[in-house]
mmCIF file with all atom_site columns, C-alpha atoms and ligand atoms in Angstrom:
data_model
loop_
_atom_site.group_PDB
_atom_site.id
_atom_site.type_symbol
_atom_site.label_atom_id
_atom_site.label_alt_id
_atom_site.label_comp_id
_atom_site.label_asym_id
_atom_site.label_entity_id
_atom_site.label_seq_id
_atom_site.pdbx_PDB_ins_code
_atom_site.Cartn_x
_atom_site.Cartn_y
_atom_site.Cartn_z
_atom_site.occupancy
_atom_site.B_iso_or_equiv
_atom_site.pdbx_formal_charge
_atom_site.auth_seq_id
_atom_site.auth_comp_id
_atom_site.auth_asym_id
_atom_site.auth_atom_id
_atom_site.pdbx_PDB_model_num
ATOM   1   C  CA  . MET A 1 1   ? 22.103 147.281 19.850  1.00 63.00 ? 1   MET A CA  1
ATOM   2   C  CA  . HIS A 1 2   ? 19.848 146.958 22.574  1.00 76.00 ? 2   HIS A CA  1
ATOM   3   C  CA  . PHE A 1 3   ? 19.530 143.921 24.721  1.00 78.00 ? 3   PHE A CA  1
ATOM   4   C  CA  . SER A 1 4   ? 16.809 142.401 27.168  1.00 82.00 ? 4   SER A CA  1
ATOM   5   C  CA  . PHE A 1 5   ? 17.252 142.427 30.481  1.00 82.00 ? 5   PHE A CA  1
ATOM   6   C  CA  . TRP A 1 6   ? 17.141 138.260 30.274  1.00 82.00 ? 6   TRP A CA  1
ATOM   7   C  CA  . GLU A 1 7   ? 19.432 138.772 27.485  1.00 84.00 ? 7   GLU A CA  1
ATOM   8   C  CA  . LYS A 1 8   ? 22.009 140.888 29.761  1.00 84.00 ? 8   LYS A CA  1
ATOM   9   C  CA  . THR A 1 9   ? 21.375 138.727 32.458  1.00 81.00 ? 9   THR A CA  1
ATOM   10  C  CA  . GLY A 1 10  ? 21.784 135.388 30.176  1.00 83.00 ? 10  GLY A CA  1
ATOM   11  C  CA  . PHE A 1 11  ? 25.457 137.171 28.789  1.00 83.00 ? 11  PHE A CA  1
ATOM   12  C  CA  . ALA A 1 12  ? 25.951 137.834 32.658  1.00 82.00 ? 12  ALA A CA  1
ATOM   13  C  CA  . LEU A 1 13  ? 25.655 134.756 33.639  1.00 82.00 ? 13  LEU A CA  1
ATOM   14  C  CA  . LEU A 1 14  ? 27.711 133.559 30.896  1.00 84.00 ? 14  LEU A CA  1
ATOM   15  C  CA  . MET A 1 15  ? 30.728 135.166 31.567  1.00 83.00 ? 15  MET A CA  1
ATOM   16  C  CA  . ALA A 1 16  ? 30.581 134.904 35.268  1.00 81.00 ? 16  ALA A CA  1
ATOM   17  C  CA  . ALA A 1 17  ? 30.501 130.546 34.486  1.00 82.00 ? 17  ALA A CA  1
ATOM   18  C  CA  . TRP A 1 18  ? 33.938 131.588 31.979  1.00 82.00 ? 18  TRP A CA  1
ATOM   19  C  CA  . VAL A 1 19  ? 35.319 133.585 34.928  1.00 79.00 ? 19  VAL A CA  1
ATOM   20  C  CA  . VAL A 1 20  ? 34.647 131.058 37.551  1.00 77.00 ? 20  VAL A CA  1
ATOM   21  C  CA  . TRP A 1 21  ? 35.530 128.295 35.435  1.00 79.00 ? 21  TRP A CA  1
ATOM   22  C  CA  . GLY A 1 22  ? 38.764 130.493 33.764  1.00 75.00 ? 22  GLY A CA  1
ATOM   23  C  CA  . SER A 1 23  ? 40.100 131.061 37.048  1.00 74.00 ? 23  SER A CA  1
ATOM   24  C  CA  . ASN A 1 24  ? 39.584 127.461 38.380  1.00 74.00 ? 24  ASN A CA  1
ATOM   25  C  CA  . GLN A 1 25  ? 42.082 126.371 35.584  1.00 75.00 ? 25  GLN A CA  1
ATOM   26  C  CA  . ILE A 1 26  ? 44.607 129.394 36.127  1.00 70.00 ? 26  ILE A CA  1
ATOM   27  C  CA  . GLY A 1 27  ? 43.752 128.293 39.499  1.00 65.00 ? 27  GLY A CA  1
ATOM   28  C  CA  . ASN A 1 28  ? 44.697 124.565 38.609  1.00 68.00 ? 28  ASN A CA  1
ATOM   29  C  CA  . MET A 1 29  ? 47.753 126.305 36.494  1.00 67.00 ? 29  MET A CA  1
ATOM   30  C  CA  . LEU A 1 30  ? 48.872 128.538 39.912  1.00 63.00 ? 30  LEU A CA  1
ATOM   31  C  CA  . VAL A 1 31  ? 48.407 125.319 42.291  1.00 60.00 ? 31  VAL A CA  1
ATOM   32  C  CA  . HIS A 1 32  ? 51.026 123.006 39.942  1.00 58.00 ? 32  HIS A CA  1
ATOM   33  C  CA  . ALA A 1 33  ? 53.345 125.900 39.717  1.00 55.00 ? 33  ALA A CA  1
ATOM   34  C  CA  . ASP A 1 34  ? 53.471 126.015 44.054  1.00 53.00 ? 34  ASP A CA  1
ATOM   35  C  CA  . GLU A 1 35  ? 53.888 122.555 44.560  1.00 53.00 ? 35  GLU A CA  1
ATOM   36  C  CA  . LEU A 1 36  ? 56.596 122.593 42.010  1.00 51.00 ? 36  LEU A CA  1
ATOM   37  C  CA  . SER A 1 37  ? 58.633 125.680 43.812  1.00 51.00 ? 37  SER A CA  1
ATOM   38  C  CA  . GLU A 1 38  ? 57.423 124.012 47.008  1.00 51.00 ? 38  GLU A CA  1
ATOM   39  C  CA  . ASP A 1 39  ? 59.203 120.757 46.202  1.00 53.00 ? 39  ASP A CA  1
ATOM   40  C  CA  . ALA A 1 40  ? 62.128 122.642 45.076  1.00 50.00 ? 40  ALA A CA  1
ATOM   41  C  CA  . TYR A 1 41  ? 62.132 124.519 48.374  1.00 49.00 ? 41  TYR A CA  1
ATOM   42  C  CA  . LYS A 1 42  ? 61.664 120.885 51.329  1.00 49.00 ? 42  LYS A CA  1
ATOM   43  C  CA  . ILE A 1 43  ? 64.812 119.852 49.302  1.00 44.00 ? 43  ILE A CA  1
ATOM   44  C  CA  . GLU A 1 44  ? 66.383 123.150 50.130  1.00 45.00 ? 44  GLU A CA  1
ATOM   45  C  CA  . VAL A 1 45  ? 64.867 122.833 53.330  1.00 46.00 ? 45  VAL A CA  1
ATOM   46  C  CA  . ALA A 1 46  ? 66.056 119.082 54.092  1.00 44.00 ? 46  ALA A CA  1
ATOM   47  C  CA  . GLU A 1 47  ? 69.501 120.032 52.681  1.00 44.00 ? 47  GLU A CA  1
ATOM   48  C  CA  . SER A 1 48  ? 70.080 122.553 55.540  1.00 45.00 ? 48  SER A CA  1
ATOM   49  C  CA  . GLY A 1 49  ? 68.222 120.349 58.032  1.00 44.00 ? 49  GLY A CA  1
ATOM   50  C  CA  . GLY A 1 50  ? 71.221 117.942 57.237  1.00 44.00 ? 50  GLY A CA  1
ATOM   51  C  CA  . GLY A 1 51  ? 73.543 120.790 57.903  1.00 44.00 ? 51  GLY A CA  1
ATOM   52  C  CA  . ALA A 1 52  ? 71.691 121.349 61.364  1.00 46.00 ? 52  ALA A CA  1
ATOM   53  C  CA  . ALA A 1 53  ? 71.546 117.901 62.402  1.00 44.00 ? 53  ALA A CA  1
ATOM   54  C  CA  . ALA A 1 54  ? 75.574 117.042 61.525  1.00 43.00 ? 54  ALA A CA  1
ATOM   55  C  CA  . SER A 1 55  ? 75.596 119.913 64.002  1.00 43.00 ? 55  SER A CA  1
ATOM   56  C  CA  . ALA A 1 56  ? 74.042 118.756 66.968  1.00 44.00 ? 56  ALA A CA  1
ATOM   57  C  CA  . GLU A 1 57  ? 76.697 115.813 65.915  1.00 47.00 ? 57  GLU A CA  1
ATOM   58  C  CA  . GLN A 1 58  ? 79.472 118.087 66.674  1.00 45.00 ? 58  GLN A CA  1
ATOM   59  C  CA  . ALA A 1 59  ? 77.880 118.949 69.604  1.00 45.00 ? 59  ALA A CA  1
ATOM   60  C  CA  . PRO A 1 60  ? 76.340 115.982 71.574  1.00 54.00 ? 60  PRO A CA  1
ATOM   61  C  CA  . GLU A 1 61  ? 73.815 116.846 74.335  1.00 68.00 ? 61  GLU A CA  1
ATOM   62  C  CA  . GLU A 1 62  ? 76.231 115.574 77.675  1.00 76.00 ? 62  GLU A CA  1
ATOM   63  C  CA  . SER A 1 63  ? 75.516 111.403 78.593  1.00 85.00 ? 63  SER A CA  1
ATOM   64  C  CA  . ALA A 1 64  ? 75.887 110.387 82.295  1.00 94.00 ? 64  ALA A CA  1
ATOM   65  C  CA  . MET A 1 65  ? 77.456 107.666 80.804  1.00 93.00 ? 65  MET A CA  1
ATOM   66  C  CA  . ASP A 1 66  ? 80.825 109.637 80.331  1.00 93.00 ? 66  ASP A CA  1
ATOM   67  C  CA  . LEU A 1 67  ? 80.175 111.490 83.646  1.00 95.00 ? 67  LEU A CA  1
ATOM   68  C  CA  . LEU A 1 68  ? 80.036 108.730 85.881  1.00 96.00 ? 68  LEU A CA  1
ATOM   69  C  CA  . ALA A 1 69  ? 84.017 108.502 86.748  1.00 94.00 ? 69  ALA A CA  1
ATOM   70  C  CA  . SER A 1 70  ? 83.643 112.029 88.322  1.00 94.00 ? 70  SER A CA  1
ATOM   71  C  CA  . ALA A 1 71  ? 80.006 111.333 89.861  1.00 96.00 ? 71  ALA A CA  1
ATOM   72  C  CA  . THR A 1 72  ? 79.779 111.006 93.173  1.00 97.00 ? 72  THR A CA  1
ATOM   73  C  CA  . THR A 1 73  ? 77.628 108.622 96.056  1.00 97.00 ? 73  THR A CA  1
ATOM   74  C  CA  . ASP A 1 74  ? 77.157 111.759 97.966  1.00 98.00 ? 74  ASP A CA  1
ATOM   75  C  CA  . ARG A 1 75  ? 75.909 113.738 95.308  1.00 98.00 ? 75  ARG A CA  1
ATOM   76  C  CA  . GLY A 1 76  ? 73.618 110.948 94.302  1.00 98.00 ? 76  GLY A CA  1
ATOM   77  C  CA  . GLU A 1 77  ? 72.507 110.591 98.370  1.00 98.00 ? 77  GLU A CA  1
ATOM   78  C  CA  . LYS A 1 78  ? 71.399 114.667 97.609  1.00 98.00 ? 78  LYS A CA  1
ATOM   79  C  CA  . VAL A 1 79  ? 69.626 113.898 94.288  1.00 98.00 ? 79  VAL A CA  1
ATOM   80  C  CA  . PHE A 1 80  ? 68.095 110.850 95.314  1.00 98.00 ? 80  PHE A CA  1
ATOM   81  C  CA  . LYS A 1 81  ? 65.849 113.429 97.841  1.00 98.00 ? 81  LYS A CA  1
ATOM   82  C  CA  . LYS A 1 82  ? 64.016 114.035 94.593  1.00 98.00 ? 82  LYS A CA  1
ATOM   83  C  CA  . CYS A 1 83  ? 62.847 110.590 94.724  1.00 98.00 ? 83  CYS A CA  1
ATOM   84  C  CA  . ALA A 1 84  ? 62.403 109.901 98.005  1.00 98.00 ? 84  ALA A CA  1
ATOM   85  C  CA  . GLY A 1 85  ? 58.843 110.514 98.351  1.00 98.00 ? 85  GLY A CA  1
ATOM   86  C  CA  . CYS A 1 86  ? 58.161 108.238 96.103  1.00 98.00 ? 86  CYS A CA  1
ATOM   87  C  CA  . HIS A 1 87  ? 60.807 105.821 96.143  1.00 98.00 ? 87  HIS A CA  1
ATOM   88  C  CA  . THR A 1 88  ? 62.561 103.886 99.513  1.00 98.00 ? 88  THR A CA  1
ATOM   89  C  CA  . ILE A 1 89  ? 65.959 103.178 98.805  1.00 98.00 ? 89  ILE A CA  1
ATOM   90  C  CA  . GLU A 1 90  ? 67.331 100.921 101.844 1.00 98.00 ? 90  GLU A CA  1
ATOM   91  C  CA  . LYS A 1 91  ? 67.602 96.762  101.623 1.00 98.00 ? 91  LYS A CA  1
ATOM   92  C  CA  . GLY A 1 92  ? 63.961 95.615  102.528 1.00 97.00 ? 92  GLY A CA  1
ATOM   93  C  CA  . GLY A 1 93  ? 62.228 99.253  102.101 1.00 97.00 ? 93  GLY A CA  1
ATOM   94  C  CA  . ALA A 1 94  ? 58.776 99.860  101.464 1.00 97.00 ? 94  ALA A CA  1
ATOM   95  C  CA  . ASP A 1 95  ? 57.166 100.005 97.684  1.00 98.00 ? 95  ASP A CA  1
ATOM   96  C  CA  . LYS A 1 96  ? 55.557 103.557 97.988  1.00 98.00 ? 96  LYS A CA  1
ATOM   97  C  CA  . VAL A 1 97  ? 54.010 105.401 94.769  1.00 98.00 ? 97  VAL A CA  1
ATOM   98  C  CA  . GLY A 1 98  ? 56.954 103.832 92.715  1.00 98.00 ? 98  GLY A CA  1
ATOM   99  C  CA  . PRO A 1 99  ? 58.405 100.670 93.695  1.00 98.00 ? 99  PRO A CA  1
ATOM   100 C  CA  . HIS A 1 100 ? 61.184 100.045 96.583  1.00 98.00 ? 100 HIS A CA  1
ATOM   101 C  CA  . LEU A 1 101 ? 64.679 100.714 94.688  1.00 98.00 ? 101 LEU A CA  1
ATOM   102 C  CA  . TRP A 1 102 ? 67.467 97.967  96.550  1.00 98.00 ? 102 TRP A CA  1
ATOM   103 C  CA  . GLY A 1 103 ? 68.837 96.377  93.926  1.00 98.00 ? 103 GLY A CA  1
ATOM   104 C  CA  . VAL A 1 104 ? 67.382 97.852  91.038  1.00 98.00 ? 104 VAL A CA  1
ATOM   105 C  CA  . MET A 1 105 ? 70.286 98.109  88.977  1.00 98.00 ? 105 MET A CA  1
ATOM   106 C  CA  . GLY A 1 106 ? 70.581 94.873  87.099  1.00 98.00 ? 106 GLY A CA  1
ATOM   107 C  CA  . ARG A 1 107 ? 66.845 93.940  87.660  1.00 98.00 ? 107 ARG A CA  1
ATOM   108 C  CA  . ALA A 1 108 ? 64.020 93.134  84.853  1.00 98.00 ? 108 ALA A CA  1
ATOM   109 C  CA  . LEU A 1 109 ? 61.943 96.511  84.039  1.00 98.00 ? 109 LEU A CA  1
ATOM   110 C  CA  . GLY A 1 110 ? 58.906 96.193  86.367  1.00 98.00 ? 110 GLY A CA  1
ATOM   111 C  CA  . GLY A 1 111 ? 60.406 93.364  88.473  1.00 97.00 ? 111 GLY A CA  1
ATOM   112 C  CA  . VAL A 1 112 ? 58.704 94.150  92.188  1.00 98.00 ? 112 VAL A CA  1
ATOM   113 C  CA  . SER A 1 113 ? 56.571 91.285  92.582  1.00 95.00 ? 113 SER A CA  1
ATOM   114 C  CA  . GLY A 1 114 ? 53.240 92.859  93.847  1.00 96.00 ? 114 GLY A CA  1
ATOM   115 C  CA  . PHE A 1 115 ? 54.098 96.190  92.331  1.00 98.00 ? 115 PHE A CA  1
ATOM   116 C  CA  . ALA A 1 116 ? 51.252 97.477  90.336  1.00 98.00 ? 116 ALA A CA  1
ATOM   117 C  CA  . TYR A 1 117 ? 53.040 98.985  87.292  1.00 98.00 ? 117 TYR A CA  1
ATOM   118 C  CA  . SER A 1 118 ? 51.936 100.844 84.509  1.00 98.00 ? 118 SER A CA  1
ATOM   119 C  CA  . ASP A 1 119 ? 50.918 98.648  81.488  1.00 98.00 ? 119 ASP A CA  1
ATOM   120 C  CA  . ALA A 1 120 ? 53.398 100.322 79.893  1.00 98.00 ? 120 ALA A CA  1
ATOM   121 C  CA  . LEU A 1 121 ? 57.094 99.219  81.369  1.00 98.00 ? 121 LEU A CA  1
ATOM   122 C  CA  . ALA A 1 122 ? 54.760 95.995  82.388  1.00 97.00 ? 122 ALA A CA  1
ATOM   123 C  CA  . ALA A 1 123 ? 55.532 95.124  79.240  1.00 97.00 ? 123 ALA A CA  1
ATOM   124 C  CA  . LYS A 1 124 ? 58.518 96.894  78.113  1.00 97.00 ? 124 LYS A CA  1
ATOM   125 C  CA  . GLY A 1 125 ? 60.704 94.200  79.609  1.00 97.00 ? 125 GLY A CA  1
ATOM   126 C  CA  . GLY A 1 126 ? 64.381 93.841  79.590  1.00 97.00 ? 126 GLY A CA  1
ATOM   127 C  CA  . GLU A 1 127 ? 67.319 94.613  82.421  1.00 98.00 ? 127 GLU A CA  1
ATOM   128 C  CA  . TRP A 1 128 ? 67.719 97.979  83.950  1.00 98.00 ? 128 TRP A CA  1
ATOM   129 C  CA  . THR A 1 129 ? 71.386 99.125  82.236  1.00 98.00 ? 129 THR A CA  1
ATOM   130 C  CA  . PHE A 1 130 ? 73.070 102.330 83.150  1.00 98.00 ? 130 PHE A CA  1
ATOM   131 C  CA  . GLU A 1 131 ? 72.262 103.339 79.391  1.00 97.00 ? 131 GLU A CA  1
ATOM   132 C  CA  . ASP A 1 132 ? 68.678 102.703 80.042  1.00 97.00 ? 132 ASP A CA  1
ATOM   133 C  CA  . MET A 1 133 ? 68.204 103.908 83.294  1.00 98.00 ? 133 MET A CA  1
ATOM   134 C  CA  . ASP A 1 134 ? 70.128 107.381 82.086  1.00 97.00 ? 134 ASP A CA  1
ATOM   135 C  CA  . ALA A 1 135 ? 67.044 107.383 79.410  1.00 97.00 ? 135 ALA A CA  1
ATOM   136 C  CA  . PHE A 1 136 ? 64.836 106.783 82.045  1.00 98.00 ? 136 PHE A CA  1
ATOM   137 C  CA  . LEU A 1 137 ? 65.494 109.267 84.291  1.00 98.00 ? 137 LEU A CA  1
ATOM   138 C  CA  . LYS A 1 138 ? 66.088 111.884 81.738  1.00 97.00 ? 138 LYS A CA  1
ATOM   139 C  CA  . SER A 1 139 ? 62.484 111.646 80.967  1.00 97.00 ? 139 SER A CA  1
ATOM   140 C  CA  . PRO A 1 140 ? 60.726 109.063 82.154  1.00 98.00 ? 140 PRO A CA  1
ATOM   141 C  CA  . ARG A 1 141 ? 57.937 109.648 79.831  1.00 97.00 ? 141 ARG A CA  1
ATOM   142 C  CA  . ASP A 1 142 ? 60.043 109.202 76.548  1.00 97.00 ? 142 ASP A CA  1
ATOM   143 C  CA  . PHE A 1 143 ? 61.719 106.037 77.444  1.00 97.00 ? 143 PHE A CA  1
ATOM   144 C  CA  . VAL A 1 144 ? 58.046 104.548 78.561  1.00 98.00 ? 144 VAL A CA  1
ATOM   145 C  CA  . PRO A 1 145 ? 55.672 106.023 76.997  1.00 98.00 ? 145 PRO A CA  1
ATOM   146 C  CA  . GLY A 1 146 ? 52.414 105.540 79.238  1.00 98.00 ? 146 GLY A CA  1
ATOM   147 C  CA  . THR A 1 147 ? 54.789 104.999 82.452  1.00 98.00 ? 147 THR A CA  1
ATOM   148 C  CA  . LYS A 1 148 ? 52.552 106.316 85.972  1.00 97.00 ? 148 LYS A CA  1
ATOM   149 C  CA  . MET A 1 149 ? 55.972 107.925 87.292  1.00 98.00 ? 149 MET A CA  1
ATOM   150 C  CA  . THR A 1 150 ? 54.847 111.488 86.715  1.00 97.00 ? 150 THR A CA  1
ATOM   151 C  CA  . PHE A 1 151 ? 58.657 112.529 87.362  1.00 97.00 ? 151 PHE A CA  1
ATOM   152 C  CA  . ALA A 1 152 ? 59.651 115.501 84.945  1.00 96.00 ? 152 ALA A CA  1
ATOM   153 C  CA  . GLY A 1 153 ? 63.223 114.263 84.767  1.00 97.00 ? 153 GLY A CA  1
ATOM   154 C  CA  . LEU A 1 154 ? 66.972 114.685 85.751  1.00 97.00 ? 154 LEU A CA  1
ATOM   155 C  CA  . LYS A 1 155 ? 67.872 117.597 82.796  1.00 95.00 ? 155 LYS A CA  1
ATOM   156 C  CA  . LYS A 1 156 ? 71.316 117.212 84.680  1.00 96.00 ? 156 LYS A CA  1
ATOM   157 C  CA  . ALA A 1 157 ? 73.806 114.367 83.421  1.00 97.00 ? 157 ALA A CA  1
ATOM   158 C  CA  . SER A 1 158 ? 75.558 114.991 86.261  1.00 97.00 ? 158 SER A CA  1
ATOM   159 C  CA  . ASP A 1 159 ? 73.008 114.377 88.475  1.00 97.00 ? 159 ASP A CA  1
ATOM   160 C  CA  . ARG A 1 160 ? 71.867 111.652 86.717  1.00 98.00 ? 160 ARG A CA  1
ATOM   161 C  CA  . ALA A 1 161 ? 75.474 110.218 86.679  1.00 98.00 ? 161 ALA A CA  1
ATOM   162 C  CA  . ALA A 1 162 ? 75.341 110.587 91.096  1.00 98.00 ? 162 ALA A CA  1
ATOM   163 C  CA  . VAL A 1 163 ? 71.924 108.834 91.091  1.00 98.00 ? 163 VAL A CA  1
ATOM   164 C  CA  . LEU A 1 164 ? 72.571 105.740 89.052  1.00 98.00 ? 164 LEU A CA  1
ATOM   165 C  CA  . LEU A 1 165 ? 76.223 105.812 91.373  1.00 98.00 ? 165 LEU A CA  1
ATOM   166 C  CA  . TYR A 1 166 ? 73.791 105.901 94.114  1.00 98.00 ? 166 TYR A CA  1
ATOM   167 C  CA  . LEU A 1 167 ? 71.047 103.103 92.698  1.00 98.00 ? 167 LEU A CA  1
ATOM   168 C  CA  . ARG A 1 168 ? 74.207 100.600 91.744  1.00 98.00 ? 168 ARG A CA  1
ATOM   169 C  CA  . GLU A 1 169 ? 75.304 101.209 94.888  1.00 98.00 ? 169 GLU A CA  1
ATOM   170 C  CA  . ASN A 1 170 ? 72.238 100.185 96.540  1.00 98.00 ? 170 ASN A CA  1
ATOM   171 C  CA  . HIS A 1 171 ? 73.125 96.810  95.848  1.00 98.00 ? 171 HIS A CA  1
ATOM   172 C  CA  . ASP A 1 172 ? 73.551 93.184  96.816  1.00 98.00 ? 172 ASP A CA  1
ATOM   173 C  CA  . ASN A 1 173 ? 76.089 93.081  94.306  1.00 97.00 ? 173 ASN A CA  1
ATOM   174 C  CA  . PRO A 1 174 ? 76.908 96.221  92.722  1.00 97.00 ? 174 PRO A CA  1
ATOM   175 C  CA  . PRO A 1 175 ? 76.685 94.951  88.762  1.00 96.00 ? 175 PRO A CA  1
ATOM   176 C  CA  . PRO A 1 176 ? 79.809 96.593  86.985  1.00 96.00 ? 176 PRO A CA  1
ATOM   177 C  CA  . LEU A 1 177 ? 80.249 99.885  85.509  1.00 95.00 ? 177 LEU A CA  1
ATOM   178 C  CA  . PRO A 1 178 ? 80.076 100.278 82.332  1.00 92.00 ? 178 PRO A CA  1
HETATM 179 C  C1  . HEC B 2 .   ? 55.849 111.282 91.747  1.00 70.51 ? 1   HEC B C1  1
HETATM 180 C  C2  . HEC B 2 .   ? 55.985 109.942 92.259  1.00 70.51 ? 1   HEC B C2  1
HETATM 181 C  C3  . HEC B 2 .   ? 57.827 109.153 91.953  1.00 70.51 ? 1   HEC B C3  1
HETATM 182 C  C4  . HEC B 2 .   ? 58.587 110.207 91.952  1.00 70.51 ? 1   HEC B C4  1
HETATM 183 C  C5  . HEC B 2 .   ? 59.309 111.722 92.139  1.00 70.51 ? 1   HEC B C5  1
HETATM 184 C  C6  . HEC B 2 .   ? 59.882 109.462 91.287  1.00 70.51 ? 1   HEC B C6  1
HETATM 185 N  N1  . HEC B 2 .   ? 59.843 108.432 90.952  1.00 70.51 ? 1   HEC B N1  1
HETATM 186 FE FE1 . HEC B 2 .   ? 60.103 106.153 89.913  1.00 70.51 ? 1   HEC B FE1 1
HETATM 187 N  N2  . HEC B 2 .   ? 58.502 106.071 89.549  1.00 70.51 ? 1   HEC B N2  1
HETATM 188 C  C7  . HEC B 2 .   ? 57.447 105.538 90.201  1.00 70.51 ? 1   HEC B C7  1
HETATM 189 C  C8  . HEC B 2 .   ? 56.371 105.398 90.175  1.00 70.51 ? 1   HEC B C8  1
HETATM 190 C  C9  . HEC B 2 .   ? 54.782 105.371 90.197  1.00 70.51 ? 1   HEC B C9  1
HETATM 191 C  C10 . HEC B 2 .   ? 57.323 104.459 89.137  1.00 70.51 ? 1   HEC B C10 1
HETATM 192 C  C11 . HEC B 2 .   ? 56.287 103.060 88.477  1.00 70.51 ? 1   HEC B C11 1
HETATM 193 C  C12 . HEC B 2 .   ? 56.274 103.378 87.100  1.00 70.51 ? 1   HEC B C12 1
HETATM 194 C  C13 . HEC B 2 .   ? 55.444 102.430 85.783  1.00 70.51 ? 1   HEC B C13 1
HETATM 195 O  O1  . HEC B 2 .   ? 54.688 101.484 86.447  1.00 70.51 ? 1   HEC B O1  1
HETATM 196 O  O2  . HEC B 2 .   ? 55.162 102.729 85.097  1.00 70.51 ? 1   HEC B O2  1
HETATM 197 C  C14 . HEC B 2 .   ? 58.481 104.814 88.906  1.00 70.51 ? 1   HEC B C14 1
HETATM 198 C  C15 . HEC B 2 .   ? 59.465 103.681 89.101  1.00 70.51 ? 1   HEC B C15 1
HETATM 199 C  C16 . HEC B 2 .   ? 60.288 103.792 88.938  1.00 70.51 ? 1   HEC B C16 1
HETATM 200 C  C17 . HEC B 2 .   ? 61.817 102.669 87.959  1.00 70.51 ? 1   HEC B C17 1
HETATM 201 C  C18 . HEC B 2 .   ? 61.419 101.274 87.391  1.00 70.51 ? 1   HEC B C18 1
HETATM 202 C  C19 . HEC B 2 .   ? 61.670 100.769 88.565  1.00 70.51 ? 1   HEC B C19 1
HETATM 203 C  C20 . HEC B 2 .   ? 61.381 98.710  88.320  1.00 70.51 ? 1   HEC B C20 1
HETATM 204 O  O3  . HEC B 2 .   ? 61.035 98.736  89.205  1.00 70.51 ? 1   HEC B O3  1
HETATM 205 O  O4  . HEC B 2 .   ? 61.012 98.836  87.074  1.00 70.51 ? 1   HEC B O4  1
HETATM 206 C  C21 . HEC B 2 .   ? 62.632 103.248 88.369  1.00 70.51 ? 1   HEC B C21 1
HETATM 207 C  C22 . HEC B 2 .   ? 64.289 102.836 87.879  1.00 70.51 ? 1   HEC B C22 1
HETATM 208 C  C23 . HEC B 2 .   ? 62.583 104.815 88.919  1.00 70.51 ? 1   HEC B C23 1
HETATM 209 N  N3  . HEC B 2 .   ? 60.873 104.792 88.745  1.00 70.51 ? 1   HEC B N3  1
HETATM 210 C  C24 . HEC B 2 .   ? 63.256 105.692 89.656  1.00 70.51 ? 1   HEC B C24 1
HETATM 211 C  C25 . HEC B 2 .   ? 62.773 107.404 90.066  1.00 70.51 ? 1   HEC B C25 1
HETATM 212 C  C26 . HEC B 2 .   ? 64.593 107.707 89.985  1.00 70.51 ? 1   HEC B C26 1
HETATM 213 C  C27 . HEC B 2 .   ? 65.960 107.627 90.271  1.00 70.51 ? 1   HEC B C27 1
HETATM 214 C  C28 . HEC B 2 .   ? 63.954 109.359 90.746  1.00 70.51 ? 1   HEC B C28 1
HETATM 215 C  C29 . HEC B 2 .   ? 64.233 110.497 91.262  1.00 70.51 ? 1   HEC B C29 1
HETATM 216 C  C30 . HEC B 2 .   ? 65.182 110.843 90.329  1.00 70.51 ? 1   HEC B C30 1
HETATM 217 C  C31 . HEC B 2 .   ? 62.230 108.773 90.706  1.00 70.51 ? 1   HEC B C31 1
HETATM 218 N  N4  . HEC B 2 .   ? 62.073 107.398 90.367  1.00 70.51 ? 1   HEC B N4  1
HETATM 219 C  C32 . HEC B 2 .   ? 61.440 110.097 90.908  1.00 70.51 ? 1   HEC B C32 1
HETATM 220 C  C33 . HEC B 2 .   ? 56.836 106.995 91.249  1.00 70.51 ? 1   HEC B C33 1
HETATM 221 C  C34 . HEC B 2 .   ? 57.754 108.300 90.762  1.00 70.51 ? 1   HEC B C34 1
#
């Protein structure tokens, strides 16, 4: 049997179309199968993820709250040197890059009138509790996304506990410890 050039070309095109269509179908089947196996896999991940969360619960990150009893104001004063470039702590102290911190515990968030707070902190609302201050000092940007306090945070819970105590004592009426 002899085919002309055009017959061969037409045949080749048909073959090509069939291969494309066929592989598309096979591809669909494969993708479908993939989706199924992916779902099964995801469930496994969720389960082991839950396990990881559970083990994280067994070893919770240290909270400054638990360390307040063993913290000292002396240590707090030393740690506060990291803050003093931007904040005054003494009574009647001026606002610097950050607002003055005399009496900040129990004060409204963003509560110094005349200080140009970020919109984020101004809008947050509430009063400075020990828990919130702990969270803020650990990571200002996590506690108040958009804050203009460009301080990375105090990673050590013992440092935060000491500063919390120090902030509390620099106050007209130190609020009760939690
Ligand atoms: C680089 C300068 C800088 C450093 C360092 C810094 N702060 Fe701030 N802080 C700011 C600024 C600016 C704001 C205002 C944030 C805003 O408006 O979002 C602020 C806000 C605060 C507030 C909220 C006050 C209020 O009136 O609501 C507290 C509390 C605070 N800082 C404590 C600290 C402590 C404690 C440290 C040290 C561990 C520290 N800051 C280090 C600049 C700084």
